[in-house]
Amino acid sequence: MSFRFEIEATDGKARRGRMHTPHGVIETPVFMPVGTLGTVKAVPQDVLEELGVQILLNNTYHLYLRPGVEMVRSLGGVQRFMAWDKPILTDSGGFQVFSLSELRKMTEEGVVFRSHLDGSSHMFTPESSIAAQIGLGADIIMAFDECTEHPAERERVRESMEMTLRWLKRSRDHFERHKEEVPWFDRKLSVASGQLSVKSTSGNAHPAHEVQERRLAGTPFFAGDDTTPSLSQQQGKGGPPTASVGHESDDPTLSPKEGDKGRAPTSSLGQDDAEHSNFSGQTQALFGIVQGGMYPDLRRESAEQTVEVDLPGYAIGGLSVGEPRDVTYETVDAAISYLPENKPRYLMGVGTPEEIVHYVGQGVDMMDCVLPTRAARHGLLFTSEGKLTIKNSRFARDEGPIDPQCGCKVCGRYSRAYLRHLYASNELLAQTLNTVHNLAYYLDTMRRVRQAILLGEFATFLTGVKPPHLSVP
Amino acid sequence: MSFRFEIEATDGKARRGRMHTPHGVIETPVFMPVGTLGTVKAVPQDVLEELGVQILLNNTYHLYLRPGVEMVRSLGGVQRFMAWDKPILTDSGGFQVFSLSELRKMTEEGVVFRSHLDGSSHMFTPESSIAAQIGLGADIIMAFDECTEHPAERERVRESMEMTLRWLKRSRDHFERHKEEVPWFDRKLSVASGQLSVKSTSGNAHPAHEVQERRLAGTPFFAGDDTTPSLSQQQGKGGPPTASVGHESDDPTLSPKEGDKGRAPTSSLGQDDAEHSNFSGQTQALFGIVQGGMYPDLRRESAEQTVEVDLPGYAIGGLSVGEPRDVTYETVDAAISYLPENKPRYLMGVGTPEEIVHYVGQGVDMMDCVLPTRAARHGLLFTSEGKLTIKNSRFARDEGPIDPQCGCKVCGRYSRAYLRHLYASNELLAQTLNTVHNLAYYLDTMRRVRQAILLGEFATFLTGVKPPHLSVP
């Protein structure tokens, strides 16, 4: 029993619960900051701990390209790699393939794409995505799906949704066959296991900066990976890439993997405090993803058929892709009512502070979004009185904190005047301090949400959420 | 008595002492990290405290241009502005004028220059530099000097050195007349005081990126301000600049400055613990600067005449500007033997870890350098086994810390493999973690130096310093 979810309290449709994972317990509803490349940009891991971050999201597409899955696996998995001893979730890589890379060819088999870094050619299939996610070793991993574009005709959405269902079964099948290959399963794991259909060919037809521009033009502000092109411009590389993941190999002669020294080898199933440091025999939790565009009946159909594949949790994908927020809310309702009560529900890639509270009221347990971190790097700060743009000259002499209601260490120490100066001067510290504040705001919001559910005061809490947090264009 | 220096122990020429300043006590010998624009790039102030940073350096030239002296003054001075309650030292701005700006005209009166940010025209004189430094409100400020270029003919060096001496007297005279205008002197200070001869004219003849490139070509790696062009590219601004500092005004009708709330108003002269939080009647300490190029007799002459102007401390400037290190050592010896025993000696803009230890052995008490911070942002890390370039592929799978001998929080948590990944991926966190480690290395070196002097083991310590820390090109 590697994954367990229990509901502690409900208030209307809102639920307060606990998810037990190999790397620890997560209190839900939970907001998961995005750490695309194994780092929440500009924030050290000890500060994430201070903030009370319970679980991070890493992007499979980015880590697959750099430093590569086998590299992360050989270093013990994402948690050990990034020195983060708490739970991590990886996405399937599909969303980034659609939004970042030059998509070469989509077939029933999978998707061939070119890296946005160097133009090299790769293929993701349900099998290779799951293999990559097993190699990375997050606690929760996602089935490989197609994120249907928006807007899309009904028939196109139906076909895409049905392919996602077929891919779900292939994802599940591959996971069941290979789940024991996760880096922290036990010490007998072969370092060469894993399966990725990688076709790596030299190619530089699309220099990095062109891809970068295309991405900027085509990707919504809160796309599912957290990159800031203006601050992390890729250096174009001319040489051929190194294939980062080899083909499957179950060669039993390979030596046992060393590296779990310090981990207790004994089993502690059912013991919450102990399971955090004991991985023996534990595996990842694979979540399925409901698609179906903005068609409530297709969402229902997708939800019902996704649930037929018995999995520890279910996500709702393909939302917050440009549709009006009312439509998002309706679509979430359409899907969520067909998801089982006793499994966690993960709404992918959302949202603003008042939106995430609203989704909790719809019965959502998990959310992730680049908004707090990416907005921070653009100087957009969330406060109890609404959003503010720190570079605004009216803050130049403002000795007050970002948010007088906020208890974070940034608000406790620095003035708006200083933070404006840092941002206007393009200082690195602006990125760190702004991000710490925005994450504190999101995480504090979720703490208050959880408390309100426990006290049966969620409806009152929801009423008190002011709506000035407009969507960022 | 706003400033006091006492020597606690000597070992050969090395001295261990304590400097008492309005914002606290500094144990010497001390290394001062550079916080050019009111921030040690990429490192939050609480982390600087954890590292044991005792005193920071701010660059007057940069703060004068952005956010402007009057802005910092109105916000309570640099300490309050950057939420750093410990001592700060500002340089005179002269070095940056020579190295960063387009120098327009040098006269006996001062220097007219164009801002590297927007091409606007400004003038620094001894009087305006001191006025700016009083307005910024650092604990230790520097006389306005000319940093003689290297190499230079003897007569050129003599003339420059003699002008620096005349400028020293003008600096001292202006300081004595206006020293009570420091932001934290008392609450009766007029916010409009200060004197800066600013000639602000619209000008965009030299776009920021051109100046940037010129600066990159012309400035040594460890110039006296800490800027990373590749990460903090200036955005060219077309409009006319706003003059940040007005002409002198002692208008007594201006309202008293508010803003020292929370400071105890009572005097505590001679009480070490209390003086940190009591500024009533305290003023800054003005240091003079010895010049004289690489000519030992001119250095002696400069030292003797600088000391004739009775000041609380003396600096040695114009070194580490491209000369061989043996020449630096000789020149330091030539100057230091004519500086008084009972005053702190500040060697400006040095050096590598083994060099700063060597200078302590020559009798130096204070040093500053951008090397640890700027090198960190270029991925160059100092360790007990020498320097390493973190982007090197040999670290890609290295699970060890940067330096097994280092007790810093970066070495305690992160692997070389992870740090290499962050740097190779151009992640912001690389800048923070690399800088924290390098500062920890420098500060730990100085802690061990101070301990060795106390124990009379400095000579042994010096022998143990390995010389693999080559100068960075």
Short mmCIF file of N, CA and C in Angstrom, two decimals, chain A residues 36-47 49-50 62-63 66-67 70-71 74-76 80-85 226 228 231-235 237 258-259 261 377 396-399 409 413-415 417-418 420-422 424-429 431-433, chain B residues 36-47 49-50 62-63 66-67 70-71 74-76 80-85 226 228 231-235 237 258-259 261 377 396-399 409 413-415 417-418 420-422 424-429 431-433:
data_model
loop_
_atom_site.label_atom_id
_atom_site.label_comp_id
_atom_site.label_asym_id
_atom_site.label_seq_id
_atom_site.Cartn_x
_atom_site.Cartn_y
_atom_site.Cartn_z
N THR A 36 9.78 23.28 -12.46
CA THR A 36 9.96 22.71 -13.80
C THR A 36 11.19 21.82 -13.94
N LEU A 37 12.36 22.40 -13.71
CA LEU A 37 13.62 21.69 -13.97
C LEU A 37 14.24 21.15 -12.68
N GLY A 38 13.39 20.82 -11.72
CA GLY A 38 13.93 20.35 -10.44
C GLY A 38 14.27 21.51 -9.51
N THR A 39 13.68 22.67 -9.77
CA THR A 39 13.84 23.83 -8.89
C THR A 39 12.64 24.74 -9.07
N VAL A 40 12.08 25.18 -7.95
CA VAL A 40 11.09 26.25 -8.00
C VAL A 40 11.90 27.52 -8.21
N LYS A 41 11.79 28.10 -9.36
CA LYS A 41 12.76 29.11 -9.80
C LYS A 41 13.04 30.16 -8.74
N ALA A 42 14.31 30.32 -8.41
CA ALA A 42 14.82 31.37 -7.52
C ALA A 42 14.61 31.11 -6.04
N VAL A 43 14.04 29.96 -5.67
CA VAL A 43 13.77 29.71 -4.25
C VAL A 43 14.51 28.46 -3.77
N PRO A 44 15.41 28.62 -2.79
CA PRO A 44 16.11 27.45 -2.24
C PRO A 44 15.14 26.51 -1.53
N GLN A 45 15.53 25.25 -1.48
CA GLN A 45 14.65 24.23 -0.91
C GLN A 45 14.34 24.47 0.56
N ASP A 46 15.28 25.00 1.34
CA ASP A 46 14.97 25.23 2.76
C ASP A 46 13.89 26.31 2.91
N VAL A 47 13.86 27.23 1.99
CA VAL A 47 12.82 28.27 2.05
C VAL A 47 11.47 27.66 1.67
N GLU A 49 10.61 24.68 2.35
CA GLU A 49 10.21 24.00 3.58
C GLU A 49 9.62 24.98 4.58
N GLU A 50 10.29 26.11 4.77
CA GLU A 50 9.77 27.13 5.69
C GLU A 50 8.38 27.59 5.28
N HIS A 62 10.92 18.63 -19.48
CA HIS A 62 12.14 19.40 -19.25
C HIS A 62 13.25 18.53 -18.66
N LEU A 63 12.91 17.70 -17.67
CA LEU A 63 13.94 16.87 -17.05
C LEU A 63 14.41 15.76 -18.00
N ARG A 66 16.89 17.57 -20.06
CA ARG A 66 18.01 18.13 -19.32
C ARG A 66 17.75 17.98 -17.85
N PRO A 67 18.47 17.19 -17.08
CA PRO A 67 19.73 16.52 -17.42
C PRO A 67 19.53 15.14 -18.02
N GLU A 70 17.99 9.11 -17.25
CA GLU A 70 18.96 8.17 -16.67
C GLU A 70 19.87 8.87 -15.66
N MET A 71 20.17 10.13 -15.95
CA MET A 71 20.99 10.91 -15.01
C MET A 71 20.27 11.05 -13.67
N SER A 74 20.06 7.71 -11.89
CA SER A 74 21.32 7.26 -11.31
C SER A 74 21.68 8.07 -10.06
N LEU A 75 21.09 9.25 -9.95
CA LEU A 75 21.34 10.07 -8.75
C LEU A 75 20.27 9.84 -7.69
N GLY A 76 19.43 8.83 -7.89
CA GLY A 76 18.49 8.43 -6.84
C GLY A 76 17.07 8.91 -7.03
N ARG A 80 15.99 12.97 -4.35
CA ARG A 80 17.38 13.03 -3.93
C ARG A 80 18.17 14.00 -4.81
N PHE A 81 17.87 14.00 -6.10
CA PHE A 81 18.57 14.88 -7.05
C PHE A 81 18.47 16.34 -6.61
N MET A 82 17.26 16.77 -6.28
CA MET A 82 17.09 18.17 -5.92
C MET A 82 17.12 18.41 -4.41
N ALA A 83 17.53 17.38 -3.66
CA ALA A 83 17.65 17.52 -2.20
C ALA A 83 16.35 17.99 -1.57
N TRP A 84 15.28 17.37 -2.02
CA TRP A 84 13.94 17.69 -1.52
C TRP A 84 13.34 16.37 -1.05
N ASP A 85 13.19 16.23 0.25
CA ASP A 85 12.86 14.94 0.83
C ASP A 85 11.36 14.72 0.93
N ASP A 226 7.16 26.10 -15.69
CA ASP A 226 7.51 27.41 -15.17
C ASP A 226 8.86 27.83 -15.72
N THR A 228 10.90 31.27 -17.52
CA THR A 228 10.88 32.70 -17.80
C THR A 228 11.88 32.97 -18.89
N LEU A 231 14.48 35.72 -18.48
CA LEU A 231 15.55 35.58 -17.50
C LEU A 231 16.35 34.30 -17.68
N SER A 232 15.86 33.40 -18.48
CA SER A 232 16.59 32.13 -18.60
C SER A 232 16.73 31.78 -20.06
N GLN A 233 17.24 32.75 -20.82
CA GLN A 233 17.35 32.49 -22.24
C GLN A 233 18.27 31.31 -22.52
N GLN A 234 17.77 30.46 -23.35
CA GLN A 234 18.54 29.28 -23.70
C GLN A 234 19.70 29.68 -24.59
N GLN A 235 20.81 29.03 -24.35
CA GLN A 235 21.92 29.22 -25.26
C GLN A 235 21.81 28.17 -26.36
N LYS A 237 22.60 25.57 -28.98
CA LYS A 237 23.74 24.65 -29.08
C LYS A 237 23.70 24.01 -30.45
N GLU A 258 23.39 1.23 -5.97
CA GLU A 258 23.73 1.73 -4.64
C GLU A 258 23.22 3.16 -4.52
N GLY A 259 22.95 3.59 -3.35
CA GLY A 259 22.59 5.01 -3.20
C GLY A 259 21.47 5.26 -2.22
N LYS A 261 21.62 4.60 0.85
CA LYS A 261 22.19 4.53 2.19
C LYS A 261 21.49 5.55 3.08
N ARG A 377 7.98 36.71 -11.00
CA ARG A 377 9.15 37.10 -11.78
C ARG A 377 8.84 38.22 -12.75
N ALA A 396 7.52 53.76 -5.10
CA ALA A 396 8.93 54.15 -4.97
C ALA A 396 9.29 54.63 -3.57
N ARG A 397 8.36 55.26 -2.88
CA ARG A 397 8.64 55.76 -1.53
C ARG A 397 7.76 55.07 -0.48
N ASP A 398 7.22 53.92 -0.84
CA ASP A 398 6.26 53.23 0.04
C ASP A 398 7.01 52.34 1.02
N GLU A 399 6.97 52.75 2.30
CA GLU A 399 7.73 52.00 3.31
C GLU A 399 6.97 50.80 3.85
N LYS A 409 8.08 36.06 5.37
CA LYS A 409 9.32 36.70 5.79
C LYS A 409 9.67 37.90 4.91
N ARG A 413 10.00 41.92 6.50
CA ARG A 413 11.31 42.59 6.49
C ARG A 413 11.44 43.74 5.49
N TYR A 414 10.91 43.55 4.28
CA TYR A 414 11.25 44.49 3.21
C TYR A 414 10.08 45.41 2.86
N SER A 415 10.43 46.62 2.46
CA SER A 415 9.42 47.60 2.05
C SER A 415 9.10 47.46 0.57
N ALA A 417 9.09 49.93 -1.33
CA ALA A 417 10.07 50.80 -1.97
C ALA A 417 11.33 50.01 -2.35
N TYR A 418 11.80 49.20 -1.44
CA TYR A 418 13.01 48.41 -1.71
C TYR A 418 12.73 47.36 -2.79
N ARG A 420 10.50 47.48 -5.10
CA ARG A 420 10.39 48.16 -6.39
C ARG A 420 11.78 48.47 -6.95
N HIS A 421 12.65 48.97 -6.09
CA HIS A 421 14.03 49.27 -6.51
C HIS A 421 14.70 48.02 -7.08
N LEU A 422 14.57 46.89 -6.39
CA LEU A 422 15.19 45.65 -6.86
C LEU A 422 14.64 45.26 -8.22
N ALA A 424 13.03 47.21 -10.46
CA ALA A 424 13.36 48.20 -11.49
C ALA A 424 14.83 48.09 -11.89
N SER A 425 15.68 47.64 -10.97
CA SER A 425 17.10 47.51 -11.26
C SER A 425 17.45 46.14 -11.81
N ASN A 426 16.44 45.32 -12.05
CA ASN A 426 16.66 43.99 -12.61
C ASN A 426 17.55 43.14 -11.71
N GLU A 427 17.41 43.30 -10.41
CA GLU A 427 18.25 42.56 -9.47
C GLU A 427 17.69 41.15 -9.25
N LEU A 428 18.59 40.19 -9.16
CA LEU A 428 18.20 38.80 -8.95
C LEU A 428 17.36 38.63 -7.69
N LEU A 429 17.68 39.41 -6.66
CA LEU A 429 16.96 39.24 -5.40
C LEU A 429 15.47 39.52 -5.56
N GLN A 431 13.58 38.51 -7.91
CA GLN A 431 12.94 37.25 -8.32
C GLN A 431 12.69 36.36 -7.11
N THR A 432 13.68 36.28 -6.24
CA THR A 432 13.54 35.42 -5.06
C THR A 432 12.47 35.96 -4.12
N LEU A 433 12.57 37.22 -3.76
CA LEU A 433 11.65 37.76 -2.75
C LEU A 433 10.22 37.80 -3.27
N THR B 36 26.32 46.09 -4.45
CA THR B 36 26.37 47.27 -5.30
C THR B 36 25.14 48.17 -5.19
N LEU B 37 23.98 47.63 -5.51
CA LEU B 37 22.75 48.43 -5.59
C LEU B 37 21.87 48.25 -4.36
N GLY B 38 22.52 47.98 -3.22
CA GLY B 38 21.74 47.76 -2.01
C GLY B 38 21.29 46.32 -1.89
N THR B 39 21.98 45.43 -2.58
CA THR B 39 21.71 44.00 -2.48
C THR B 39 22.97 43.24 -2.87
N VAL B 40 23.34 42.27 -2.05
CA VAL B 40 24.37 41.32 -2.47
C VAL B 40 23.66 40.39 -3.45
N LYS B 41 24.01 40.48 -4.69
CA LYS B 41 23.20 39.90 -5.75
C LYS B 41 22.79 38.46 -5.45
N ALA B 42 21.48 38.23 -5.48
CA ALA B 42 20.87 36.90 -5.39
C ALA B 42 20.79 36.35 -3.97
N VAL B 43 21.24 37.11 -2.96
CA VAL B 43 21.23 36.57 -1.60
C VAL B 43 20.35 37.44 -0.68
N PRO B 44 19.29 36.85 -0.10
CA PRO B 44 18.45 37.60 0.84
C PRO B 44 19.23 38.00 2.09
N GLN B 45 18.78 39.06 2.71
CA GLN B 45 19.48 39.61 3.86
C GLN B 45 19.54 38.62 5.04
N ASP B 46 18.49 37.82 5.25
CA ASP B 46 18.55 36.88 6.37
C ASP B 46 19.63 35.82 6.14
N VAL B 47 19.89 35.50 4.89
CA VAL B 47 20.94 34.54 4.60
C VAL B 47 22.31 35.18 4.84
N GLU B 49 22.88 37.33 7.10
CA GLU B 49 23.02 37.27 8.57
C GLU B 49 23.47 35.88 9.01
N GLU B 50 22.82 34.86 8.45
CA GLU B 50 23.21 33.48 8.80
C GLU B 50 24.68 33.22 8.46
N HIS B 62 26.27 53.75 -8.15
CA HIS B 62 25.06 53.03 -8.57
C HIS B 62 23.82 53.54 -7.83
N LEU B 63 23.93 53.72 -6.52
CA LEU B 63 22.76 54.17 -5.76
C LEU B 63 22.42 55.62 -6.08
N ARG B 66 20.46 55.25 -9.20
CA ARG B 66 19.26 54.44 -9.05
C ARG B 66 19.22 53.81 -7.67
N PRO B 67 18.33 54.13 -6.77
CA PRO B 67 17.12 54.96 -6.94
C PRO B 67 17.36 56.44 -6.69
N GLU B 70 18.45 61.12 -2.69
CA GLU B 70 17.34 61.67 -1.90
C GLU B 70 16.29 60.60 -1.58
N MET B 71 16.10 59.69 -2.52
CA MET B 71 15.17 58.59 -2.28
C MET B 71 15.64 57.74 -1.10
N SER B 74 15.35 59.69 2.15
CA SER B 74 13.98 59.84 2.64
C SER B 74 13.45 58.53 3.22
N LEU B 75 14.06 57.42 2.81
CA LEU B 75 13.64 56.12 3.33
C LEU B 75 14.49 55.71 4.54
N GLY B 76 15.31 56.64 5.05
CA GLY B 76 16.01 56.40 6.30
C GLY B 76 17.47 56.00 6.16
N ARG B 80 18.22 51.10 6.51
CA ARG B 80 16.79 50.90 6.57
C ARG B 80 16.24 50.56 5.19
N PHE B 81 16.77 51.22 4.16
CA PHE B 81 16.30 50.98 2.80
C PHE B 81 16.39 49.50 2.45
N MET B 82 17.54 48.90 2.73
CA MET B 82 17.71 47.49 2.34
C MET B 82 17.40 46.53 3.48
N ALA B 83 16.83 47.04 4.56
CA ALA B 83 16.44 46.19 5.69
C ALA B 83 17.62 45.38 6.21
N TRP B 84 18.72 46.09 6.36
CA TRP B 84 19.97 45.49 6.86
C TRP B 84 20.43 46.36 8.03
N ASP B 85 20.30 45.80 9.22
CA ASP B 85 20.47 46.60 10.42
C ASP B 85 21.91 46.65 10.88
N ASP B 226 29.59 45.21 -8.14
CA ASP B 226 29.23 43.83 -8.43
C ASP B 226 28.02 43.81 -9.36
N THR B 228 26.47 41.90 -12.98
CA THR B 228 26.61 40.81 -13.93
C THR B 228 25.85 41.18 -15.19
N LEU B 231 23.30 38.79 -16.71
CA LEU B 231 22.06 38.47 -16.01
C LEU B 231 21.25 39.70 -15.65
N SER B 232 21.84 40.85 -15.76
CA SER B 232 21.09 42.04 -15.35
C SER B 232 21.20 43.11 -16.42
N GLN B 233 20.89 42.70 -17.62
CA GLN B 233 21.03 43.66 -18.71
C GLN B 233 20.13 44.86 -18.52
N GLN B 234 20.72 45.98 -18.68
CA GLN B 234 19.96 47.21 -18.53
C GLN B 234 19.02 47.38 -19.70
N GLN B 235 17.85 47.89 -19.40
CA GLN B 235 16.94 48.24 -20.47
C GLN B 235 17.19 49.68 -20.84
N LYS B 237 16.69 53.27 -21.87
CA LYS B 237 15.55 54.15 -21.71
C LYS B 237 15.80 55.40 -22.53
N GLU B 258 10.79 62.33 9.77
CA GLU B 258 10.25 61.26 10.60
C GLU B 258 10.80 59.95 10.07
N GLY B 259 10.87 58.97 10.89
CA GLY B 259 11.26 57.68 10.34
C GLY B 259 12.18 56.87 11.23
N LYS B 261 11.42 55.88 14.11
CA LYS B 261 10.60 55.30 15.16
C LYS B 261 11.14 53.92 15.51
N ARG B 377 28.51 33.75 -9.80
CA ARG B 377 27.51 33.86 -10.86
C ARG B 377 28.05 33.40 -12.20
N ALA B 396 28.76 16.12 -13.51
CA ALA B 396 27.37 15.80 -13.85
C ALA B 396 26.78 14.69 -12.98
N ARG B 397 27.61 13.74 -12.57
CA ARG B 397 27.12 12.62 -11.74
C ARG B 397 27.74 12.63 -10.36
N ASP B 398 28.29 13.77 -9.96
CA ASP B 398 29.04 13.85 -8.70
C ASP B 398 28.07 14.15 -7.55
N GLU B 399 27.89 13.16 -6.69
CA GLU B 399 26.93 13.30 -5.59
C GLU B 399 27.51 14.02 -4.37
N LYS B 409 25.37 25.90 4.26
CA LYS B 409 24.11 25.21 4.04
C LYS B 409 24.01 24.65 2.63
N ARG B 413 23.59 20.41 1.83
CA ARG B 413 22.34 19.93 1.25
C ARG B 413 22.45 19.44 -0.19
N TYR B 414 23.18 20.20 -1.03
CA TYR B 414 23.10 19.97 -2.47
C TYR B 414 24.36 19.30 -3.03
N SER B 415 24.14 18.48 -4.05
CA SER B 415 25.26 17.80 -4.70
C SER B 415 25.84 18.67 -5.82
N ALA B 417 26.32 17.52 -8.66
CA ALA B 417 25.51 17.16 -9.84
C ALA B 417 24.32 18.09 -9.98
N TYR B 418 23.64 18.35 -8.88
CA TYR B 418 22.46 19.22 -8.92
C TYR B 418 22.88 20.66 -9.25
N ARG B 420 25.48 21.62 -10.82
CA ARG B 420 25.87 21.70 -12.24
C ARG B 420 24.63 21.79 -13.12
N HIS B 421 23.63 20.96 -12.82
CA HIS B 421 22.38 21.00 -13.59
C HIS B 421 21.75 22.39 -13.54
N LEU B 422 21.70 23.00 -12.35
CA LEU B 422 21.11 24.34 -12.23
C LEU B 422 21.89 25.34 -13.07
N ALA B 424 23.98 24.76 -15.65
CA ALA B 424 23.89 24.45 -17.08
C ALA B 424 22.53 24.82 -17.64
N SER B 425 21.50 24.78 -16.79
CA SER B 425 20.15 25.11 -17.23
C SER B 425 19.83 26.58 -17.04
N ASN B 426 20.83 27.35 -16.64
CA ASN B 426 20.65 28.80 -16.47
C ASN B 426 19.56 29.11 -15.44
N GLU B 427 19.47 28.29 -14.40
CA GLU B 427 18.44 28.48 -13.39
C GLU B 427 18.87 29.55 -12.38
N LEU B 428 17.92 30.38 -11.97
CA LEU B 428 18.20 31.44 -11.00
C LEU B 428 18.79 30.89 -9.70
N LEU B 429 18.32 29.70 -9.30
CA LEU B 429 18.79 29.16 -8.03
C LEU B 429 20.30 28.92 -8.03
N GLN B 431 22.53 30.92 -9.15
CA GLN B 431 23.16 32.17 -8.73
C GLN B 431 23.14 32.30 -7.20
N THR B 432 22.01 31.98 -6.61
CA THR B 432 21.88 32.10 -5.16
C THR B 432 22.80 31.09 -4.45
N LEU B 433 22.69 29.83 -4.83
CA LEU B 433 23.44 28.80 -4.09
C LEU B 433 24.94 28.97 -4.29
#
